[in-house]
Amino acid sequence: MKKAAKQLREIPAVNELLMRPAIAALIAECGREYVTARVREVLDAVRAEIASGDRPPPKEELETRVATAVRAGLEPSLRQVINATGVILHTNLGRAPLSETAVKAVAHAGRRYTNLEYDLGTGRRGKRDVHAATLLQQLLGVPAIVVNNNAAAVLLALHALAVGGEVIVSRGELVEIGGSFRIPDVMMASGAVLREVGTTNRTRLADYQRAISKGTRLLLSVHRSNFRIVGFTERPGLADLAKLAKRSRVPLLEDLGSGCLFDLRPYGIADEPLVQDSLRAGVDLVTFSGDKLLGGPQCGILAGRPSLVERIRKNPLFRALRVDKMTYAALGATLRSYLSKRLDDLPVARMIRMSKEEITTRALAFVAVGKMGGHGLRLELTDGESVIGGGSTPGQSLPTTLVAVTSPRSSAKELEHRFRCCNPPVVVRVENQRVLLDLRTVSHEEEVLLLTVLESLKGS
Ligand SMILES: *Cc1c(COP(=O)(O)O)cnc(C)c1O
């Protein structure tokens, strides 16, 4: 104990450290207040180490630790990672990467003043929604508005159209989507009352019909975007539900989730409904995400019958959930890629459309170059599957060719950890004691980085 007390007294005072030339240089660069706070943190940590029996570090090491803390604290927390999982819309990795034109549009709008809410024709205040409305009208044939995400779109629609009234939902659609979006909870927050009908596996049109009363404000259909119910199941077709809604003079709202605007069937993905299909089936209002299959920025889109969209845009919650100029810039660029049929501008569409042959060719070249490195890892090709993910196309996958990485020294779990701690971090899959890399979600530029990362794993 006495020894520790003596060692504690030997630790330099904050001011003493601040006057040392290396720290003074940091102060000149990053400011006194910020550096002082890091010095205090380092000294607190050293005191804790001494209390638990460690020796006090030499002064030079203290300086290095302060310099490291000063630099680390100014590094962005949001970093590039290489997604080698083959999950195209990985919610934890930020879903859709934007197209080059969308990125340019964001930089352009971010840097300057814009006509965000300024009508250049009249010189008066304008509406920010015009920046997406025209494009969405051209693509979908109905008016639409944009909010912060699809969860916000559902919340806003329920609140604006059904507060204080009942919303009828099938028990088979009371879903939870990743990241705590639960239909019953959103319903509660919106002020609408959930009226459940049917059972988990079977709900008939008659169940909806019986539940409709004077208090009914909406019928809600929720796309089962991240799971499937198989076996003894039944649910009415969307068109039949729409007919019932029309007869009963109650609007039908569909939470589509993914918001796919192009047909995925040529790529072997069935069952992913298009936004256009829902509207054609007679749904009054659809909501979907901007950063799932659409391949744009995070946002939620509400599209449908003009009178309903207008009611929603007049609701005060719309103001609270609105998006900024950079979202409009990115969404606008993304939608223009659809309008001009330049689907390959969009990374998500490109990754979905990439054939197994193309991936195999890339993987072969990758392994050939990778094997020349001195990292001592074993690289081999193996068949596998990529998934779209992000709450879409559950149970379906795209055939791919994976690069399996194994090490004579480390387990797959250890290797996975090393990949994750590289710069840039690489997120991989681990299956059957092997690390698997799927180049479908790795861009050409990232492939080069990935080869450097392999080199840095030397000795792993
Ligand atoms: C993804 C999804 C949501 C949530 O959308 P966010 O854009 O993440 O808010 C809601 N409903 C369904 C059916 C979804 O697939």
PDB file of C-alpha atoms in Angstrom, residues 2-13 16 47 50:
ATOM      1  CA  LYS A   2       2.775   2.385   0.996  1.00  0.00           C
ATOM      2  CA  LYS A   3       4.594   1.717  -2.246  1.00  0.00           C
ATOM      3  CA  ALA A   4       1.495   2.546  -4.264  1.00  0.00           C
ATOM      4  CA  ALA A   5       1.052   5.804  -2.348  1.00  0.00           C
ATOM      5  CA  LYS A   6       4.640   6.748  -3.115  1.00  0.00           C
ATOM      6  CA  GLN A   7       4.195   5.877  -6.787  1.00  0.00           C
ATOM      7  CA  LEU A   8       1.041   7.939  -6.957  1.00  0.00           C
ATOM      8  CA  ARG A   9       2.945  10.954  -5.672  1.00  0.00           C
ATOM      9  CA  GLU A  10       5.465  10.502  -8.473  1.00  0.00           C
ATOM     10  CA  ILE A  11       2.881  10.980 -11.183  1.00  0.00           C
ATOM     11  CA  PRO A  12       3.368  14.420 -12.712  1.00  0.00           C
ATOM     12  CA  ALA A  13       0.740  17.084 -12.114  1.00  0.00           C
ATOM     13  CA  GLU A  16       3.629  19.870 -15.409  1.00  0.00           C
ATOM     14  CA  ARG A  47      -3.724   6.160 -11.111  1.00  0.00           C
ATOM     15  CA  ILE A  50      -1.139   1.850  -9.980  1.00  0.00           C
TER      16      ILE A  50
END
